[in-house]
Amino acid sequence: MSGLTGNDGNMARQRREMVEQLKCYGIGNPRVLDAFMTVKRHLFVEAASRPYAYDDCAWPIGYGQTISQPYTVAYMTSLLVERCPSGKVLEIGTGSGFQAAILDALGYRVFTIERIAGIYEMAGRALDNQGIPVARRLGDGTLGWPEEAPFDGIVITAAAPHEPETLLHQLADGGVMVVPIGDLGSQQMTVIRRVGERFEHEFFHGFAFVPLCGREGWPDTPA
Ligand code: SAH
């Protein structure tokens, strides 16, 4: 076992097992499954979680935040890929950087925003060390990235109390947002497509995310 990366062969086997499990859970999109075969989740978790990196679990990444469970990332990514197969995607809530790496592996041009400086830096190191080209910004993601808008896709990986208006207006015409909306205990996965100045909604399963905090999210908590 090399201290930094773990045993690569062993990790590759565990990664294949994770992908088989995702298939059993109903993730069928071959592009999404390929991305999960490619991205090394063990390089996005803390050292203590590394032996369990391919379990279908959310793990702490510090500052009270978590890397999302693989199933959740695969589910959200499938919703995006099936409606918006390519283009420019903005992620809100960089966290570990894993979701951003999955989006990059799928061929999107990826932009991601994180509000906690320590997490922003950690994710930056994980992505840079692996040469994954993701544009990153530190700040309140509910305000979006106006200089880079419009986006073909926006993925929000934290729990929104309501539809984030500013972000919706940074979608391209035909663009799609994937966002969990609800209270702090559970949220309904929601897909919103922009059609001109109208927004069409689809509703999916319930999930439990850490809160989206910011001007158009929950009131700020000290980070
Ligand atoms: N996509 C991440 C999931 C991380 S958890 C991954 O693959 O690991 C959600 C993250 O959203 C946390 O790091 C939290 O700090 C961040 N977050 C919460 N509110 C935010 C906001 N308004 N802007 C940017 N990031 C936010």
Tab-separated table of C-alpha atoms and ligand atoms in Angstrom:
chain	number	residue	atom	x	y	z
A	1	MET	CA	0.000	0.000	0.000
A	2	SER	CA	1.561	3.295	-1.004
A	3	GLY	CA	0.633	5.783	1.699
A	4	LEU	CA	-0.575	8.457	-0.697
A	5	THR	CA	-2.755	6.643	-3.197
A	6	GLY	CA	-3.500	3.232	-1.712
A	7	ASN	CA	-2.890	0.046	-3.676
A	8	ASP	CA	-4.010	0.881	-7.219
A	9	GLY	CA	-4.929	-2.686	-8.233
A	10	ASN	CA	-6.996	-3.173	-5.119
A	11	MET	CA	-8.642	0.217	-5.578
A	12	ALA	CA	-9.466	-0.593	-9.224
A	13	ARG	CA	-11.161	-3.821	-8.099
A	14	GLN	CA	-13.174	-1.958	-5.491
A	15	ARG	CA	-14.116	0.627	-8.112
A	16	ARG	CA	-15.438	-2.118	-10.429
A	17	GLU	CA	-17.468	-3.524	-7.530
A	18	MET	CA	-18.919	-0.064	-6.827
A	19	VAL	CA	-19.973	0.223	-10.488
A	20	GLU	CA	-21.624	-3.224	-10.350
A	21	GLN	CA	-23.516	-2.098	-7.263
A	22	LEU	CA	-24.620	1.125	-8.982
A	23	LYS	CA	-26.008	-1.013	-11.821
A	24	CYS	CA	-27.962	-3.114	-9.289
A	25	TYR	CA	-29.399	0.123	-7.872
A	26	GLY	CA	-30.691	1.038	-11.330
A	27	ILE	CA	-27.974	3.314	-12.720
A	28	GLY	CA	-27.923	2.224	-16.368
A	29	ASN	CA	-26.418	5.074	-18.371
A	30	PRO	CA	-23.199	3.643	-19.891
A	31	ARG	CA	-21.473	7.037	-20.049
A	32	VAL	CA	-22.129	7.605	-16.344
A	33	LEU	CA	-20.936	4.108	-15.445
A	34	ASP	CA	-17.763	4.645	-17.516
A	35	ALA	CA	-17.067	7.897	-15.677
A	36	PHE	CA	-17.402	6.068	-12.342
A	37	MET	CA	-14.907	3.470	-13.619
A	38	THR	CA	-12.474	6.258	-14.500
A	39	VAL	CA	-12.511	8.643	-11.536
A	40	LYS	CA	-10.488	7.586	-8.499
A	41	ARG	CA	-12.831	8.313	-5.605
A	42	HIS	CA	-10.149	7.273	-3.103
A	43	LEU	CA	-8.175	10.386	-4.060
A	44	PHE	CA	-11.088	12.632	-3.001
A	45	VAL	CA	-11.619	11.343	0.562
A	46	GLU	CA	-9.642	11.865	3.762
A	47	ALA	CA	-6.895	9.301	4.451
A	48	ALA	CA	-8.952	7.640	7.203
A	49	SER	CA	-11.838	6.955	4.774
A	50	ARG	CA	-9.611	5.754	1.927
A	51	PRO	CA	-10.048	2.001	2.569
A	52	TYR	CA	-13.829	2.563	2.385
A	53	ALA	CA	-13.772	5.062	-0.485
A	54	TYR	CA	-15.736	2.769	-2.814
A	55	ASP	CA	-18.458	1.877	-0.293
A	56	ASP	CA	-21.785	3.460	-1.171
A	57	CYS	CA	-21.483	5.971	1.661
A	58	ALA	CA	-21.067	9.686	2.253
A	59	TRP	CA	-17.837	10.369	4.217
A	60	PRO	CA	-16.833	13.452	6.206
A	61	ILE	CA	-14.470	15.825	4.386
A	62	GLY	CA	-14.059	18.316	7.255
A	63	TYR	CA	-15.892	21.518	8.225
A	64	GLY	CA	-19.089	19.500	8.834
A	65	GLN	CA	-19.390	18.668	5.103
A	66	THR	CA	-19.439	15.331	3.277
A	67	ILE	CA	-18.517	13.793	-0.065
A	68	SER	CA	-21.860	12.637	-1.505
A	69	GLN	CA	-22.672	8.933	-1.682
A	70	PRO	CA	-21.725	7.418	-5.090
A	71	TYR	CA	-25.353	6.485	-5.790
A	72	THR	CA	-26.465	10.080	-5.236
A	73	VAL	CA	-23.744	11.449	-7.542
A	74	ALA	CA	-24.590	8.814	-10.183
A	75	TYR	CA	-28.321	9.571	-9.917
A	76	MET	CA	-27.900	13.334	-10.326
A	77	THR	CA	-25.352	12.905	-13.094
A	78	SER	CA	-27.689	10.566	-15.002
A	79	LEU	CA	-30.491	13.150	-14.806
A	80	LEU	CA	-28.097	15.708	-16.306
A	81	VAL	CA	-26.512	13.492	-18.994
A	82	GLU	CA	-29.885	12.297	-20.295
A	83	ARG	CA	-31.135	15.876	-20.804
A	84	CYS	CA	-27.908	17.756	-21.495
A	85	PRO	CA	-25.318	15.418	-23.035
A	86	SER	CA	-22.539	18.002	-23.518
A	87	GLY	CA	-21.519	21.627	-23.023
A	88	LYS	CA	-20.745	23.923	-20.165
A	89	VAL	CA	-21.768	22.845	-16.645
A	90	LEU	CA	-21.691	24.754	-13.365
A	91	GLU	CA	-21.590	22.819	-10.098
A	92	ILE	CA	-22.534	24.512	-6.831
A	93	GLY	CA	-20.858	22.877	-3.806
A	94	THR	CA	-17.433	21.595	-4.918
A	95	GLY	CA	-16.930	19.692	-1.651
A	96	SER	CA	-14.380	16.946	-2.282
A	97	GLY	CA	-14.204	17.685	-6.029
A	98	PHE	CA	-15.458	14.189	-6.899
A	99	GLN	CA	-18.658	15.267	-8.682
A	100	ALA	CA	-16.668	17.858	-10.646
A	101	ALA	CA	-14.201	15.118	-11.700
A	102	ILE	CA	-17.089	12.909	-12.839
A	103	LEU	CA	-18.480	15.783	-14.929
A	104	ASP	CA	-15.028	16.344	-16.438
A	105	ALA	CA	-14.722	12.621	-17.262
A	106	LEU	CA	-18.037	12.941	-19.123
A	107	GLY	CA	-16.513	15.613	-21.353
A	108	TYR	CA	-18.291	18.695	-19.992
A	109	ARG	CA	-16.491	22.003	-19.532
A	110	VAL	CA	-16.762	22.225	-15.768
A	111	PHE	CA	-17.043	25.252	-13.450
A	112	THR	CA	-17.504	24.750	-9.718
A	113	ILE	CA	-18.066	27.024	-6.728
A	114	GLU	CA	-17.382	26.252	-3.044
A	115	ARG	CA	-18.082	28.597	-0.123
A	116	ILE	CA	-15.705	27.162	2.522
A	117	ALA	CA	-12.070	28.162	1.924
A	118	GLY	CA	-10.505	25.038	3.504
A	119	ILE	CA	-12.667	22.753	1.375
A	120	TYR	CA	-12.080	24.843	-1.750
A	121	GLU	CA	-8.313	24.450	-1.269
A	122	MET	CA	-8.499	20.718	-0.511
A	123	ALA	CA	-10.587	20.012	-3.623
A	124	GLY	CA	-8.230	22.195	-5.657
A	125	ARG	CA	-5.271	20.074	-4.565
A	126	ALA	CA	-7.062	16.783	-5.339
A	127	LEU	CA	-8.071	18.001	-8.815
A	128	ASP	CA	-4.706	19.608	-9.629
A	129	ASN	CA	-2.714	16.556	-8.463
A	130	GLN	CA	-4.646	14.453	-10.956
A	131	GLY	CA	-4.492	17.048	-13.739
A	132	ILE	CA	-8.285	17.424	-13.881
A	133	PRO	CA	-9.070	20.765	-15.556
A	134	VAL	CA	-11.970	22.260	-13.598
A	135	ALA	CA	-12.446	26.036	-13.205
A	136	ARG	CA	-12.950	26.812	-9.519
A	137	ARG	CA	-14.243	29.754	-7.549
A	138	LEU	CA	-14.491	30.447	-3.823
A	139	GLY	CA	-17.734	32.174	-2.832
A	140	ASP	CA	-21.494	31.966	-2.555
A	141	GLY	CA	-22.604	29.715	-5.388
A	142	THR	CA	-26.238	30.821	-5.141
A	143	LEU	CA	-25.088	33.949	-6.966
A	144	GLY	CA	-23.708	31.808	-9.782
A	145	TRP	CA	-20.841	32.716	-12.097
A	146	PRO	CA	-22.306	35.526	-14.228
A	147	GLU	CA	-19.109	36.101	-16.242
A	148	GLU	CA	-19.252	32.506	-17.523
A	149	ALA	CA	-23.049	32.251	-17.980
A	150	PRO	CA	-25.057	30.934	-19.726
A	151	PHE	CA	-24.588	27.286	-18.721
A	152	ASP	CA	-26.041	24.232	-20.462
A	153	GLY	CA	-26.276	22.506	-17.104
A	154	ILE	CA	-26.219	23.512	-13.440
A	155	VAL	CA	-25.868	20.863	-10.723
A	156	ILE	CA	-26.458	21.885	-7.113
A	157	THR	CA	-24.975	19.373	-4.679
A	158	ALA	CA	-26.397	20.904	-1.490
A	159	ALA	CA	-29.950	21.221	-0.167
A	160	ALA	CA	-31.783	24.271	-1.510
A	161	PRO	CA	-34.750	25.665	0.466
A	162	HIS	CA	-36.408	26.854	-2.761
A	163	GLU	CA	-35.597	27.341	-6.450
A	164	PRO	CA	-32.437	29.452	-6.749
A	165	GLU	CA	-33.679	32.288	-8.988
A	166	THR	CA	-30.343	33.863	-9.914
A	167	LEU	CA	-28.935	30.499	-10.995
A	168	LEU	CA	-32.032	29.678	-13.053
A	169	HIS	CA	-31.398	32.838	-15.032
A	170	GLN	CA	-27.819	31.698	-15.735
A	171	LEU	CA	-29.148	28.676	-17.668
A	172	ALA	CA	-28.955	28.754	-21.454
A	173	ASP	CA	-32.214	28.382	-23.368
A	174	GLY	CA	-32.873	24.623	-23.223
A	175	GLY	CA	-30.432	24.310	-20.312
A	176	VAL	CA	-31.122	22.066	-17.332
A	177	MET	CA	-30.672	22.447	-13.575
A	178	VAL	CA	-30.518	19.440	-11.227
A	179	VAL	CA	-31.212	20.497	-7.642
A	180	PRO	CA	-32.415	18.902	-4.401
A	181	ILE	CA	-35.135	21.168	-2.940
A	182	GLY	CA	-36.784	20.807	0.459
A	183	ASP	CA	-36.258	21.275	4.179
A	184	LEU	CA	-33.077	20.498	6.109
A	185	GLY	CA	-34.079	16.864	6.735
A	186	SER	CA	-34.921	15.742	3.220
A	187	GLN	CA	-35.212	17.152	-0.265
A	188	GLN	CA	-36.834	16.157	-3.520
A	189	MET	CA	-34.508	15.866	-6.505
A	190	THR	CA	-35.820	18.361	-9.028
A	191	VAL	CA	-34.925	18.968	-12.671
A	192	ILE	CA	-35.741	22.385	-14.093
A	193	ARG	CA	-35.394	23.074	-17.805
A	194	ARG	CA	-35.336	26.600	-19.179
A	195	VAL	CA	-37.494	27.055	-22.270
A	196	GLY	CA	-37.173	30.699	-23.261
A	197	GLU	CA	-38.443	32.575	-20.217
A	198	ARG	CA	-40.442	29.570	-18.953
A	199	PHE	CA	-39.180	26.858	-16.595
A	200	GLU	CA	-40.400	23.245	-16.829
A	201	HIS	CA	-40.169	20.959	-13.790
A	202	GLU	CA	-39.711	17.236	-13.199
A	203	PHE	CA	-39.660	15.673	-9.735
A	204	PHE	CA	-37.745	12.603	-8.559
A	205	HIS	CA	-36.740	10.720	-5.372
A	206	GLY	CA	-36.008	12.111	-1.921
A	207	PHE	CA	-32.404	12.645	-0.744
A	208	ALA	CA	-30.637	14.214	2.238
A	209	PHE	CA	-27.924	16.789	1.486
A	210	VAL	CA	-25.968	19.246	3.610
A	211	PRO	CA	-27.533	22.721	3.371
A	212	LEU	CA	-26.951	25.174	0.556
A	213	CYS	CA	-26.031	28.271	2.579
A	214	GLY	CA	-25.975	31.724	1.065
A	215	ARG	CA	-27.988	34.639	-0.217
A	216	GLU	CA	-30.489	32.434	-2.059
A	217	GLY	CA	-30.030	29.429	0.212
A	218	TRP	CA	-30.328	28.825	3.959
A	219	PRO	CA	-29.029	31.537	6.302
A	220	ASP	CA	-25.257	31.368	6.575
A	221	THR	CA	-23.804	29.159	9.297
A	222	PRO	CA	-20.278	29.806	10.551
A	223	ALA	CA	-17.884	27.663	8.499
B	1	SAH	N1	-20.242	17.830	-4.870
B	1	SAH	C1	-19.606	17.513	-3.629
B	1	SAH	C2	-20.614	17.435	-2.502
B	1	SAH	C3	-20.139	18.204	-1.316
B	1	SAH	S1	-21.292	18.556	-0.051
B	1	SAH	C4	-18.727	16.273	-3.742
B	1	SAH	O1	-18.679	15.662	-4.831
B	1	SAH	O2	-18.041	15.944	-2.793
B	1	SAH	C5	-21.857	20.178	-0.483
B	1	SAH	C6	-20.860	21.290	-0.495
B	1	SAH	O3	-21.597	22.472	-0.805
B	1	SAH	C7	-20.148	21.580	0.825
B	1	SAH	O4	-18.767	21.541	0.632
B	1	SAH	C8	-20.613	22.995	1.191
B	1	SAH	O5	-19.609	23.786	1.823
B	1	SAH	C9	-20.967	23.554	-0.178
B	1	SAH	N2	-21.892	24.700	-0.191
B	1	SAH	C10	-22.975	24.929	0.588
B	1	SAH	N3	-23.560	26.110	0.260
B	1	SAH	C11	-22.827	26.626	-0.766
B	1	SAH	C12	-22.905	27.817	-1.554
B	1	SAH	N4	-23.869	28.741	-1.373
B	1	SAH	N5	-21.967	28.028	-2.498
B	1	SAH	C13	-20.976	27.131	-2.725
B	1	SAH	N6	-20.851	25.987	-2.011
B	1	SAH	C14	-21.756	25.729	-1.052
